[in-house]
CSV table of C-alpha atoms in Angstrom, one decimal:
chain,number,residue,atom,x,y,z
Q,1,MET,CA,-22.9,4.2,16.6
Q,2,LYS,CA,-21.0,1.3,18.3
Q,3,THR,CA,-22.5,-0.8,15.8
Q,4,GLU,CA,-21.4,1.0,12.8
Q,5,PHE,CA,-17.9,0.7,14.3
Q,6,ILE,CA,-17.7,-2.9,14.5
Q,7,ILE,CA,-19.0,-3.1,10.7
Q,8,ALA,CA,-16.2,-0.6,9.7
Q,9,ILE,CA,-13.8,-2.5,11.5
Q,10,ALA,CA,-14.7,-5.9,10.3
Q,11,VAL,CA,-14.1,-5.0,6.5
Q,12,VAL,CA,-10.7,-4.7,7.0
Q,13,GLY,CA,-10.1,-8.3,6.7
Q,14,MET,CA,-10.5,-7.8,2.8
Q,15,LEU,CA,-7.1,-5.9,3.0
Q,16,ILE,CA,-4.9,-8.4,1.9
Q,17,GLY,CA,-5.4,-11.3,-0.5
Q,18,VAL,CA,-7.7,-8.7,-3.1
Q,19,ILE,CA,-6.6,-8.8,-6.8
Q,20,PRO,CA,-6.8,-5.2,-8.1
Q,21,ASN,CA,-9.3,-5.0,-10.9
Q,22,VAL,CA,-11.1,-1.7,-10.7
Q,23,LEU,CA,-8.2,0.6,-10.2
Q,24,GLY,CA,-7.0,2.3,-13.4
Q,25,THR,CA,-3.7,4.0,-13.5
Q,26,THR,CA,-0.3,2.8,-12.6
Q,27,TYR,CA,1.9,5.0,-10.7
Q,28,VAL,CA,5.7,4.1,-11.1
Q,29,ASN,CA,8.2,5.8,-8.6
Q,30,ASP,CA,11.7,6.7,-9.4
Q,31,LEU,CA,14.9,5.1,-8.7
Q,32,PRO,CA,16.5,4.3,-6.1
Q,33,ASN,CA,13.3,3.6,-4.3
Q,34,ASP,CA,11.7,2.3,-7.2
Q,35,PHE,CA,8.1,0.6,-6.9
Q,36,SER,CA,4.8,0.6,-8.7
Q,37,ILE,CA,1.2,0.7,-7.5
Q,38,TYR,CA,-2.3,1.1,-9.2
Q,39,TYR,CA,-4.7,3.6,-7.9
Q,40,PRO,CA,-8.2,5.0,-9.4
Q,41,ASP,CA,-8.3,7.5,-12.2
Q,42,GLU,CA,-10.0,10.0,-10.0
Q,43,TRP,CA,-7.6,10.2,-6.8
Q,44,ILE,CA,-4.8,12.6,-6.2
Q,45,VAL,CA,-1.3,11.6,-6.7
Q,46,VAL,CA,0.6,13.5,-3.8
Q,47,GLU,CA,4.3,14.5,-4.3
Q,48,PRO,CA,6.5,14.7,-1.1
Q,49,SER,CA,8.1,18.2,-0.4
Q,50,LYS,CA,12.2,18.3,0.3
Q,51,MET,CA,10.8,18.1,4.3
Q,52,ASP,CA,8.6,14.7,3.8
Q,53,GLU,CA,9.9,11.3,4.4
Q,54,PHE,CA,7.5,9.7,2.4
Q,55,GLU,CA,7.6,8.5,-1.4
Q,56,VAL,CA,4.4,9.3,-2.3
Q,57,GLY,CA,0.9,9.9,-1.1
Q,58,PHE,CA,-2.7,9.1,-2.9
Q,59,ASP,CA,-5.9,11.1,-1.5
Q,60,ASN,CA,-9.1,10.4,-2.5
Q,61,LYS,CA,-10.1,13.9,-3.2
Q,62,GLU,CA,-8.8,17.4,-2.5
Q,63,ASP,CA,-10.5,17.8,0.9
Q,64,TRP,CA,-9.5,13.9,1.9
Q,65,THR,CA,-11.4,11.5,3.8
Q,66,THR,CA,-8.8,8.4,2.9
Q,67,ARG,CA,-5.6,8.8,1.8
Q,68,ILE,CA,-2.6,6.0,1.3
Q,69,ILE,CA,1.2,7.0,1.9
Q,70,ILE,CA,3.8,4.7,1.5
Q,71,ILE,CA,7.5,4.9,2.9
Q,72,ASN,CA,10.8,3.4,2.9
Q,73,THR,CA,13.1,2.5,5.9
Q,74,GLU,CA,16.5,1.3,6.0
Q,75,ASP,CA,15.9,-1.2,8.9
Q,76,ASP,CA,16.6,-4.7,8.8
Q,77,TRP,CA,13.7,-6.8,9.9
Q,78,SER,CA,14.4,-10.0,8.3
Q,79,ASN,CA,15.4,-12.0,10.8
Q,80,LYS,CA,12.3,-11.1,13.2
Q,81,SER,CA,9.7,-13.3,13.8
Q,82,ASN,CA,5.7,-12.9,13.1
Q,83,LYS,CA,5.1,-11.9,16.5
Q,84,GLN,CA,8.1,-9.7,16.7
Q,85,LEU,CA,7.2,-8.3,13.6
Q,86,ILE,CA,3.4,-7.7,14.9
Q,87,ASP,CA,4.7,-6.3,18.2
Q,88,ALA,CA,7.2,-3.7,16.9
Q,89,ALA,CA,4.7,-2.6,14.6
Q,90,ILE,CA,1.7,-1.8,16.8
Q,91,GLU,CA,4.2,-0.6,19.5
Q,92,ALA,CA,6.0,2.1,16.8
Q,93,GLU,CA,2.2,3.4,16.0
Q,94,LYS,CA,1.2,3.7,19.8
Q,95,GLU,CA,4.1,5.5,20.2
Q,96,HIS,CA,3.5,7.8,17.2
Q,97,CYS,CA,-0.1,8.4,18.4
Q,98,ALA,CA,1.0,9.3,22.1
Q,99,SER,CA,3.8,11.7,20.6
Q,100,LEU,CA,1.3,13.9,18.6
Q,101,ASN,CA,0.4,17.6,20.3
Q,102,PHE,CA,-0.6,20.6,18.8
Q,103,ASN,CA,3.0,22.3,19.0
Q,104,ASN,CA,4.6,19.7,17.3
Q,105,SER,CA,2.5,18.3,14.5
Q,106,GLY,CA,-0.8,20.5,14.7
Q,107,SER,CA,-2.6,17.4,15.7
Q,108,LEU,CA,-3.5,15.3,18.6
Q,109,CYS,CA,-3.9,11.7,18.6
Q,110,THR,CA,-6.0,9.9,21.9
Q,111,ASN,CA,-8.0,6.6,22.6
Q,112,PHE,CA,-5.8,4.4,20.4
Q,113,GLN,CA,-7.4,1.4,20.3
Q,114,TYR,CA,-5.5,-1.6,18.7
Q,115,GLN,CA,-7.6,-3.9,16.6
Q,116,LYS,CA,-5.6,-7.0,17.5
Q,117,GLU,CA,-8.0,-10.2,16.3
Q,118,LEU,CA,-7.6,-8.2,12.6
Q,119,THR,CA,-3.7,-8.3,12.5
Q,120,GLN,CA,-2.5,-10.4,9.5
Q,121,ILE,CA,0.7,-11.8,8.0
Q,122,ASN,CA,0.8,-12.1,4.4
Q,123,LEU,CA,3.0,-11.9,1.2
Q,124,ILE,CA,2.9,-9.1,-1.1
Q,125,ASN,CA,4.7,-9.4,-4.4
Q,126,GLY,CA,6.4,-12.4,-2.6
Q,127,TYR,CA,7.6,-10.7,0.4
Q,128,ARG,CA,6.5,-11.1,3.7
Q,129,ALA,CA,4.0,-8.7,5.3
Q,130,VAL,CA,2.3,-7.6,8.4
Q,131,THR,CA,-0.8,-5.3,8.5
Q,132,VAL,CA,-1.6,-4.1,12.1
Q,133,VAL,CA,-5.2,-2.1,12.6
Q,134,TYR,CA,-6.1,0.5,14.9
Q,135,SER,CA,-8.4,3.5,15.6
Q,136,ALA,CA,-8.0,6.4,17.3
Q,137,ILE,CA,-9.5,9.8,18.0
Q,138,MET,CA,-7.6,12.8,15.7
Q,139,GLU,CA,-8.2,16.4,16.6
Q,140,TYR,CA,-6.3,19.2,14.6
Q,141,ASP,CA,-5.0,22.8,15.3
Q,142,ASP,CA,-6.9,24.4,12.9
Q,143,PRO,CA,-9.8,26.2,12.6
Q,144,ASN,CA,-11.5,24.9,9.7
Q,145,TYR,CA,-11.5,21.3,11.7
Q,146,THR,CA,-12.7,21.9,14.7
Q,147,GLU,CA,-14.5,18.5,15.5
Q,148,LYS,CA,-13.2,15.5,17.1
Q,149,TYR,CA,-12.9,12.8,14.4
Q,150,PRO,CA,-12.9,9.4,14.9
Q,151,MET,CA,-10.6,7.5,11.9
Q,152,ILE,CA,-9.4,3.9,11.1
Q,153,PHE,CA,-5.6,3.2,10.5
Q,154,THR,CA,-3.8,0.4,8.7
Q,155,THR,CA,-0.2,-0.1,8.6
Q,156,THR,CA,1.5,-2.9,6.3
Q,157,HIS,CA,4.8,-3.4,7.1
Q,158,ILE,CA,6.8,-5.3,3.6
Q,159,ILE,CA,9.8,-6.9,4.7
Q,160,VAL,CA,12.6,-6.7,1.4
Q,161,GLY,CA,16.1,-7.5,2.1
Q,162,ASN,CA,17.8,-5.2,4.9
Q,163,SER,CA,15.3,-2.6,4.5
Q,164,PHE,CA,11.3,-2.6,4.6
Q,165,TRP,CA,8.3,-0.6,2.8
Q,166,THR,CA,5.6,0.9,4.9
Q,167,ILE,CA,1.7,1.4,3.2
Q,168,PHE,CA,-0.3,3.7,5.9
Q,169,THR,CA,-3.7,4.1,5.3
Q,170,GLU,CA,-6.0,6.8,7.1
Q,171,SER,CA,-9.8,6.7,6.9
Q,172,ASP,CA,-12.7,8.8,8.1
Q,173,TYR,CA,-14.7,6.4,10.3
Q,174,ASN,CA,-17.8,7.1,8.5
Q,175,VAL,CA,-16.4,6.1,5.0
Q,176,PHE,CA,-13.9,3.3,5.7
Q,177,ASP,CA,-16.5,0.8,4.6
Q,178,TYR,CA,-16.8,2.6,1.2
Q,179,HIS,CA,-12.7,2.5,0.6
Q,180,SER,CA,-11.8,-0.2,2.1
Q,181,LYS,CA,-11.9,-2.4,-1.0
Q,182,THR,CA,-9.8,0.2,-2.9
Q,183,LEU,CA,-7.4,0.4,-0.4
Q,184,ALA,CA,-6.9,-3.4,-0.7
Q,185,GLN,CA,-6.4,-3.5,-4.2
Q,186,MET,CA,-4.1,-0.9,-3.8
Q,187,ILE,CA,-2.0,-2.5,-1.2
Q,188,GLU,CA,-1.8,-5.7,-3.0
Q,189,SER,CA,-0.6,-4.2,-6.3
Q,190,PHE,CA,2.3,-2.6,-4.5
Q,191,LYS,CA,5.3,-4.1,-6.7
Q,192,VAL,CA,9.1,-3.7,-6.5
Q,193,ASP,CA,10.3,-6.4,-8.6
Q,194,ASN,CA,10.0,-6.8,-12.6
Q,195,ILE,CA,8.0,-3.1,-12.5
Q,196,LYS,CA,8.6,-2.6,-16.3
Q,197,THR,CA,7.5,-6.0,-17.5
Q,198,LYS,CA,4.6,-6.5,-15.1
Q,199,TYR,CA,2.9,-2.6,-15.2
Q,200,SER,CA,2.3,-0.1,-17.6
Q,201,SER,CA,4.8,2.2,-18.3
Q,202,SER,CA,2.9,4.8,-19.6
Q,203,TYR,CA,0.7,6.8,-16.4
Q,204,ASN,CA,-0.9,10.6,-16.4
Q,205,PRO,CA,-1.1,11.0,-12.8
Q,206,LYS,CA,-3.1,14.0,-11.0
Q,207,ILE,CA,-0.6,15.7,-9.0
Q,208,ASN,CA,-1.8,17.8,-5.6
Q,209,SER,CA,0.1,21.1,-6.0
């Protein structure tokens, strides 16, 4: 299993710099936090409830094994150095993992491991972006999911003015290799400028009710 894990993690190197060419549908978010992103036709669009803080999510299927979530945060990181961006990103993820328990979230996150060699600073849509990669073991307070689940996560922060966008991905360990290219293409397709001129305005997303 250790060898398989190393192979799976190595694929994350594809996450940035891939031109989208196999995704079939464009999702366009409403104002004021408008953006567009490509996603596969067969994936499910997850619209947030009033209690959720994310803008939209995408699941690979109903009983998902890979998902992607997009969040907008009003916090100015534009003056941070690359090292400060990396440190802030990984510290936030480490604290989030440690904070989870069955009482406050219905889940438990353990064995957090930061994959430092896979950290990247890139440009997405012309904006500086930092991507951190980590793995963890997830457990759930749900009788239908009683095992310990090895997971691979990526968090990409895209700095836009005095706020930043976060694209968060979560995959079961054993399917990450299969979905990594799709995740890379989705992240690379994310756009906040010239949305109407760059992307089709027609789409028919599948909504997860």
